[in-house]
XYZ file of C-alpha atoms in Angstrom:
506
model
C 292.753 -132.643 146.615
C 292.711 -136.430 146.726
C 294.561 -136.529 143.413
C 297.266 -134.226 144.754
C 297.705 -136.371 147.851
C 297.928 -139.515 145.724
C 300.533 -137.876 143.515
C 302.619 -136.887 146.518
C 302.347 -140.356 147.959
C 303.373 -142.131 144.795
C 306.143 -139.741 143.710
C 308.876 -141.804 145.422
C 307.467 -144.934 143.801
C 308.257 -143.723 140.278
C 311.139 -145.736 138.912
C 314.579 -144.241 138.468
C 315.693 -144.266 134.834
C 318.517 -146.696 135.630
C 316.439 -148.884 137.933
C 315.772 -152.483 136.971
C 312.193 -153.635 136.293
C 312.305 -155.870 139.383
C 313.343 -152.966 141.605
C 310.637 -150.785 140.090
C 308.076 -153.507 140.735
C 309.166 -153.833 144.365
C 309.018 -150.075 144.813
C 305.524 -149.824 143.351
C 304.302 -152.802 145.380
C 305.551 -151.261 148.610
C 303.835 -147.956 147.956
C 300.636 -149.650 146.826
C 300.654 -151.434 150.178
C 301.132 -148.120 151.963
C 298.243 -146.623 150.015
C 296.014 -149.541 151.005
C 296.989 -149.139 154.658
C 296.316 -145.399 154.480
C 292.884 -146.048 152.989
C 291.968 -148.535 155.734
C 293.178 -146.336 158.564
C 291.469 -143.184 157.315
C 288.292 -145.223 156.895
C 288.478 -146.308 160.537
C 289.053 -142.727 161.596
C 286.081 -141.481 159.561
C 283.796 -143.725 161.620
C 284.713 -141.969 164.882
C 282.264 -139.349 166.127
C 283.593 -138.272 169.537
C 286.745 -136.283 170.302
C 288.435 -138.777 172.615
C 287.479 -141.662 170.343
C 289.030 -139.878 167.346
C 292.197 -138.933 169.246
C 292.685 -142.510 170.422
C 292.280 -143.824 166.865
C 294.777 -141.249 165.547
C 297.429 -142.327 168.056
C 296.712 -146.025 167.504
C 296.916 -145.744 163.706
C 300.085 -143.652 163.811
C 301.744 -146.178 166.113
C 300.948 -148.853 163.538
C 302.391 -146.763 160.711
C 305.725 -145.897 162.363
C 306.224 -149.064 164.396
C 305.817 -147.569 167.871
C 304.225 -149.339 170.812
C 302.622 -146.356 172.524
C 301.917 -142.679 172.204
C 299.582 -139.867 173.145
C 297.707 -136.975 171.573
C 297.454 -133.469 172.998
C 294.430 -131.410 171.952
C 295.294 -127.737 172.459
C 293.561 -125.544 169.823
C 295.563 -122.490 168.853
C 292.426 -120.308 169.004
C 292.463 -120.699 172.797
C 288.971 -122.165 172.953
C 288.289 -125.352 174.853
C 288.469 -128.248 175.100
C 292.035 -129.134 176.072
C 292.618 -132.821 176.628
C 295.123 -135.665 176.369
C 294.480 -139.212 175.208
C 297.017 -142.024 175.482
C 297.476 -145.272 173.598
C 299.401 -147.890 175.548
C 299.873 -145.263 178.258
C 297.942 -145.139 181.522
C 296.529 -142.089 183.254
C 299.360 -142.082 185.808
C 301.985 -142.115 183.042
C 300.241 -139.247 181.244
C 300.256 -137.360 184.513
C 303.985 -137.924 184.903
C 304.609 -136.622 181.374
C 302.692 -133.443 182.186
C 305.345 -132.656 184.820
C 307.960 -132.302 182.064
C 308.421 -128.650 181.011
C 306.610 -128.255 177.703
C 309.582 -126.556 176.071
C 311.519 -129.800 176.501
C 308.891 -132.032 174.907
C 308.562 -132.852 171.240
C 304.899 -131.886 171.100
C 305.710 -128.634 172.919
C 308.146 -127.653 170.179
C 305.252 -127.955 167.753
C 302.570 -126.242 169.832
C 304.767 -123.323 170.919
C 306.385 -122.606 167.561
C 305.199 -119.602 165.508
C 302.867 -120.669 162.718
C 305.266 -119.606 159.964
C 308.142 -121.699 161.336
C 306.255 -124.603 162.843
C 308.098 -127.899 162.218
C 306.296 -130.459 160.100
C 307.544 -133.125 162.485
C 310.011 -133.552 165.351
C 312.153 -136.687 165.492
C 314.269 -137.359 168.579
C 315.971 -140.703 167.964
C 317.945 -140.891 171.215
C 316.815 -138.786 174.168
C 319.594 -139.994 176.444
C 322.208 -138.700 173.981
C 320.826 -135.138 173.997
C 323.235 -133.127 176.172
C 320.744 -130.324 176.867
C 317.760 -132.562 177.728
C 315.892 -131.176 180.728
C 316.647 -133.207 183.891
C 312.957 -133.750 184.591
C 312.441 -135.024 181.055
C 315.369 -137.391 181.417
C 314.018 -138.697 184.736
C 310.485 -139.296 183.405
C 311.799 -141.032 180.278
C 313.897 -143.396 182.391
C 311.031 -144.177 184.791
C 308.516 -144.806 182.016
C 310.977 -146.704 179.846
C 311.032 -144.757 176.595
C 314.164 -143.637 174.784
C 312.999 -141.916 171.584
C 310.051 -139.955 170.293
C 308.443 -138.770 167.097
C 305.780 -136.033 166.945
C 303.650 -134.404 164.239
C 301.125 -131.546 164.377
C 297.372 -131.971 164.073
C 296.060 -129.063 162.029
C 292.943 -128.195 160.046
C 293.472 -127.268 156.410
C 291.095 -125.445 154.096
C 289.721 -128.772 152.895
C 288.699 -129.567 156.468
C 286.365 -127.061 158.092
C 287.158 -123.697 156.590
C 288.609 -122.452 159.877
C 291.891 -121.778 158.119
C 293.399 -121.943 154.688
C 296.477 -123.627 153.428
C 297.881 -127.096 153.868
C 300.848 -128.588 155.569
C 303.238 -130.754 153.699
C 304.058 -134.298 154.580
C 306.946 -134.546 157.014
C 310.255 -135.864 155.886
C 310.271 -134.011 152.556
C 313.489 -132.522 151.240
C 314.031 -128.789 150.973
C 313.153 -125.988 153.327
C 309.455 -126.175 152.606
C 309.112 -129.776 151.563
C 309.613 -129.478 147.800
C 310.693 -132.777 146.295
C 313.595 -133.388 143.988
C 313.445 -133.064 140.201
C 310.780 -134.977 138.348
C 311.498 -138.678 138.156
C 313.759 -138.671 141.203
C 312.943 -139.619 144.759
C 313.308 -136.810 147.303
C 316.575 -136.894 149.140
C 314.834 -136.832 152.543
C 315.854 -134.912 155.650
C 319.481 -134.610 156.607
C 320.251 -136.821 159.622
C 320.789 -134.816 162.825
C 324.132 -134.585 164.498
C 324.930 -136.713 167.565
C 322.449 -136.062 170.355
C 320.468 -133.514 168.304
C 316.731 -133.812 167.561
C 315.572 -133.787 163.957
C 313.153 -130.910 163.346
C 311.901 -132.463 160.139
C 311.890 -129.683 157.622
C 311.057 -126.250 159.019
C 308.299 -124.405 157.187
C 309.882 -121.167 155.950
C 307.813 -117.991 156.020
C 306.612 -116.380 152.854
C 307.733 -118.781 150.142
C 307.719 -122.416 149.142
C 310.708 -124.244 147.703
C 309.557 -123.285 144.197
C 309.450 -119.547 144.947
C 305.633 -119.366 145.044
C 303.873 -117.541 147.845
C 302.831 -119.890 150.624
C 299.199 -119.849 151.614
C 298.359 -119.018 155.262
C 299.354 -121.828 157.646
C 296.704 -124.270 158.829
C 294.887 -123.868 162.136
C 296.783 -125.831 164.772
C 294.603 -128.099 166.906
C 297.250 -130.049 168.796
C 299.974 -132.620 168.300
C 300.506 -136.335 168.569
C 303.693 -137.985 169.807
C 304.763 -141.626 169.654
C 307.355 -143.178 171.939
C 309.928 -145.892 171.261
C 311.272 -148.197 173.948
C 314.822 -147.880 172.606
C 316.745 -145.470 170.371
C 314.920 -145.435 167.032
C 313.659 -143.243 164.240
C 310.930 -143.795 161.638
C 312.090 -144.343 158.076
C 311.557 -141.761 155.371
C 308.755 -143.899 153.981
C 307.063 -144.143 157.398
C 307.356 -140.407 157.936
C 305.817 -139.644 154.581
C 302.741 -141.820 155.002
C 302.318 -140.770 158.648
C 302.353 -137.136 157.555
C 299.612 -137.785 155.003
C 297.563 -139.587 157.602
C 298.072 -136.759 160.126
C 296.871 -134.218 157.573
C 293.658 -136.154 157.021
C 293.320 -136.675 160.781
C 293.602 -132.945 161.448
C 290.728 -132.172 159.100
C 288.563 -134.914 160.610
C 289.396 -133.771 164.129
C 288.476 -130.186 163.236
C 285.047 -131.288 162.040
C 284.415 -133.200 165.274
C 285.709 -130.272 167.327
C 283.391 -127.824 165.558
C 280.461 -130.152 166.170
C 281.394 -130.644 169.831
C 281.624 -126.894 170.378
C 278.281 -126.312 168.682
C 276.748 -129.062 170.795
C 278.191 -127.568 173.989
C 276.778 -124.156 173.105
C 273.373 -125.614 172.265
C 273.370 -127.648 175.482
C 274.143 -124.546 177.534
C 271.330 -122.593 175.872
C 268.922 -125.513 176.235
C 269.810 -125.979 179.889
C 268.956 -122.315 180.491
C 265.617 -122.733 178.703
C 264.537 -125.913 180.529
C 263.836 -126.354 184.252
C 267.031 -126.573 186.284
C 265.220 -128.968 188.622
C 261.670 -130.190 189.024
C 259.565 -128.413 191.651
C 258.273 -130.283 194.665
C 254.514 -130.505 194.233
C 252.258 -131.793 197.044
C 250.120 -134.718 195.940
C 252.331 -135.764 193.017
C 255.599 -137.609 192.401
C 257.311 -136.571 189.169
C 260.463 -137.711 187.339
C 261.880 -136.741 183.945
C 264.659 -137.896 181.632
C 265.930 -135.812 178.705
C 268.439 -136.921 176.054
C 269.587 -134.605 173.299
C 270.542 -135.406 169.721
C 273.992 -134.688 168.262
C 272.961 -131.288 166.874
C 270.489 -130.415 169.592
C 266.761 -130.566 169.114
C 263.635 -128.761 170.190
C 262.073 -131.174 172.702
C 260.923 -129.647 175.977
C 259.060 -130.475 179.176
C 257.596 -128.576 182.090
C 256.083 -129.142 185.521
C 254.040 -126.121 186.625
C 252.517 -125.479 190.045
C 249.340 -123.550 189.141
C 247.015 -121.329 191.164
C 244.848 -122.917 193.877
C 247.173 -125.915 194.163
C 246.586 -127.294 190.668
C 249.342 -128.876 188.591
C 250.244 -128.493 184.925
C 252.425 -130.913 182.942
C 253.724 -130.373 179.416
C 255.892 -132.107 176.851
C 256.438 -131.024 173.277
C 258.792 -130.699 170.361
C 259.623 -127.850 167.992
C 260.400 -129.174 164.531
C 263.916 -129.179 163.131
C 267.282 -129.327 164.846
C 270.209 -127.199 165.894
C 270.194 -123.686 167.396
C 267.061 -122.596 165.500
C 265.043 -125.469 166.982
C 266.398 -124.728 170.466
C 265.366 -121.063 170.131
C 261.901 -122.049 168.880
C 261.584 -124.484 171.776
C 262.321 -121.682 174.235
C 259.606 -119.499 172.732
C 257.147 -122.390 172.660
C 257.750 -123.316 176.296
C 257.564 -119.701 177.474
C 254.258 -119.197 175.674
C 252.811 -122.410 177.032
C 253.763 -121.467 180.607
C 252.036 -118.104 180.279
C 248.827 -119.579 178.854
C 248.851 -122.388 181.436
C 248.920 -119.893 184.314
C 246.023 -117.929 182.827
C 243.785 -120.759 181.595
C 245.424 -124.029 182.600
C 242.141 -125.652 183.633
C 241.256 -125.790 179.925
C 244.130 -127.593 178.092
C 242.397 -127.100 174.722
C 242.415 -123.321 175.215
C 246.076 -123.425 176.187
C 247.046 -125.229 172.989
C 244.757 -123.092 170.832
C 246.433 -119.918 172.048
C 249.850 -121.544 171.613
C 248.966 -122.375 167.999
C 247.986 -118.762 167.364
C 251.279 -117.582 168.867
C 253.252 -119.914 166.591
C 251.305 -118.862 163.520
C 252.214 -115.237 164.201
C 255.845 -115.661 165.309
C 257.029 -118.914 163.660
C 254.844 -119.315 160.546
C 257.196 -121.772 158.884
C 257.704 -124.142 161.810
C 255.578 -127.017 163.011
C 255.465 -128.312 166.547
C 253.742 -130.924 168.664
C 252.674 -130.453 172.265
C 250.717 -132.124 175.012
C 249.373 -130.308 178.055
C 247.843 -131.994 181.090
C 245.989 -130.318 183.946
C 245.587 -131.993 187.348
C 243.047 -130.082 189.502
C 243.400 -129.658 193.252
C 242.868 -133.032 194.883
C 244.967 -134.848 192.226
C 242.636 -137.763 191.425
C 242.240 -137.044 187.707
C 244.039 -135.394 184.819
C 242.625 -133.506 181.811
C 244.818 -133.904 178.716
C 244.893 -132.302 175.253
C 247.447 -132.967 172.555
C 248.442 -131.393 169.252
C 249.884 -134.071 166.990
C 251.443 -135.693 170.034
C 251.864 -139.280 171.206
C 249.185 -140.571 173.610
C 250.028 -140.902 177.324
C 250.676 -144.377 178.701
C 249.049 -145.367 181.993
C 250.757 -148.188 183.854
C 250.153 -149.786 187.233
C 249.616 -153.089 189.048
C 246.387 -153.917 187.198
C 246.725 -152.359 183.757
C 249.095 -150.845 181.211
C 247.293 -149.065 178.387
C 247.446 -145.995 176.218
C 244.964 -143.238 176.998
C 242.259 -142.751 174.401
C 243.195 -139.303 173.109
C 241.681 -137.764 169.980
C 243.745 -137.477 166.835
C 244.813 -133.899 166.133
C 247.150 -132.046 163.809
C 250.455 -130.571 164.974
C 250.524 -126.891 165.764
C 250.788 -124.488 162.822
C 249.334 -126.917 160.278
C 245.677 -125.835 160.260
C 244.088 -122.404 159.954
C 242.386 -122.966 163.293
C 243.560 -125.731 165.592
C 241.108 -127.452 167.931
C 240.721 -130.913 169.426
C 238.702 -132.234 172.354
C 240.386 -133.007 175.646
C 240.139 -136.312 177.512
C 240.121 -137.088 181.203
C 242.384 -139.751 182.684
C 241.416 -141.232 186.050
C 244.454 -143.132 187.325
C 243.931 -145.644 190.113
C 246.078 -145.477 193.249
C 249.600 -146.653 192.424
C 249.302 -145.982 188.683
C 251.825 -143.818 186.836
C 251.217 -141.759 183.700
C 254.055 -141.579 181.153
C 254.291 -138.551 178.853
C 256.961 -138.649 176.154
C 258.060 -137.165 172.843
C 258.129 -139.107 169.594
C 261.928 -139.146 169.683
C 261.645 -141.978 172.223
C 259.850 -144.048 169.580
C 261.973 -142.963 166.614
C 265.276 -143.756 168.339
C 264.311 -147.422 168.561
C 264.653 -147.613 164.762
C 261.302 -149.437 164.511
C 258.028 -148.404 162.860
C 255.835 -146.362 165.172
C 253.380 -149.166 165.969
C 256.197 -151.568 166.852
C 257.957 -148.913 168.939
C 254.736 -148.239 170.849
C 254.363 -151.964 171.498
C 257.899 -152.043 172.884
C 257.167 -149.072 175.133
C 253.998 -150.778 176.377
C 255.891 -154.002 177.082
C 258.721 -152.193 178.881
C 256.274 -150.477 181.234
C 254.097 -153.564 181.737
C 257.022 -155.808 182.694
C 258.576 -153.424 185.198
C 258.985 -155.072 188.637
C 256.634 -153.797 191.319
C 259.285 -151.779 193.238
C 260.320 -150.099 189.972
C 256.733 -149.431 188.903
C 255.994 -147.717 192.229
C 258.899 -145.253 191.852
C 258.690 -142.748 188.952
C 262.472 -142.217 189.004
C 263.196 -145.934 188.733
C 260.437 -146.426 186.164
C 261.831 -143.813 183.761
C 265.292 -145.387 183.974
C 263.803 -148.862 183.430
C 261.833 -147.829 180.340
C 264.807 -146.071 178.750
C 267.085 -149.034 179.457
C 264.613 -151.418 177.824
C 263.857 -149.277 174.771
C 267.327 -147.787 174.238
C 269.844 -150.194 175.810
C 273.463 -149.090 175.981
C 275.380 -150.197 172.903
C 275.125 -149.824 169.144
C 271.302 -149.775 169.281
C 270.944 -147.053 171.911
C 270.042 -144.442 169.276
C 272.650 -141.988 170.597
C 273.478 -140.867 167.049
C 269.833 -140.242 166.175
C 269.129 -136.570 165.431
C 266.008 -136.381 167.613
C 265.776 -135.547 171.302
C 264.038 -137.760 173.841
C 261.834 -136.633 176.725
C 260.202 -139.087 179.125
C 258.167 -137.643 181.985
C 256.484 -139.817 184.633
C 253.890 -138.572 187.114
C 252.143 -140.456 189.895
C 249.195 -138.699 191.524
C 249.098 -139.416 195.233
C 246.068 -137.265 196.166
């Protein structure tokens, strides 16, 4: 595919038979420069991971390629599924809002989005809006108020090389012929015919059924949206600019489709996970509890629970089902449901709870490993009995000490024929808070486990007194210290993070 794109890009650079060596050299140099620019811009785009970030980069790069100062992208997938959004470059939110008041049929991007797939234009060039006699009055008014006089738009579509959501490929805009076929070998394509006075240039309509060579056209690509650039005065991109912008837009459509698929999968996983986890923490007399949960890009299997138990006791749980994606989320739901049932029946014995949970996993999820920690606070709330299966030790922090609880080493669930490990009792002093967390909190720091645990210890130990006395503030403080906002926040790490803080008040 890359070879085909390179051939299409360099076809106009091939020397004419009667062309001088100097002219051929200049032609090749210009197209080599375009190829370098295309490589740099697609590289920048490949580093984007969020929808709005990718859309902004697409508009910014296209403005650089065609010499425009501003533009905007409209994400409107043809399959009717969300999300729908607009992102501007050099255009504020108020200006985007004003453009939305223009009837879509009058806009350049609307002519792309509303066209049938078989006849969708490869680009729409409107070099002088004021000269169009049939321009909608609202469009004319908005263009005058915002100070733009010309526009150029191309579709954003996913080809077969992108995500597999559709087959076929669009041609680069600005190609000669009804379906973009170039001229004879060794000759540069003639380019689109200039429009008449006041008429927009619908750059090469894609004809149904056949290509310019008589071959059957593959199904059209899946339309995701369109991007439009605006000129301050009457203008049009050159044939060379249109060609390279079309190639860039084709690559951008495939990249955008991959991000869109990932965003939709993440939204679905988040919705399922939200249904499987507590909607809100219960109010429990004698305890103050706070929790923070961050998910990985594909969704993971980390969970937490706060359970009011019979006779006024309290159960706390954190854990993680191995793997990622929907399968891990489903396993997490089963793991949490099983743990809740066993906790209600035998919560005063955390070892029994985890032993029964291990048996359940061995029977229902024999190929999956998981870690879990269950803590039981009896009525009266002055102590806590804890058992863990391959899980990180709790951290106790307060005015006089910050130290990890001495828990016994144990294997994760589903690793041994018969799981068992002794429990330990934690006796927090008044004002002390116990932190329970999943190993994703340590892994997202990017440090070895021992160094990450030292950082967690330091973050809790250095918390100011007002923060340390408030579980909500303490969880935010620890996360901000371990995973500060910025390139080192671990947001792209595949693992989830759970941090649960409990302060027993008696």
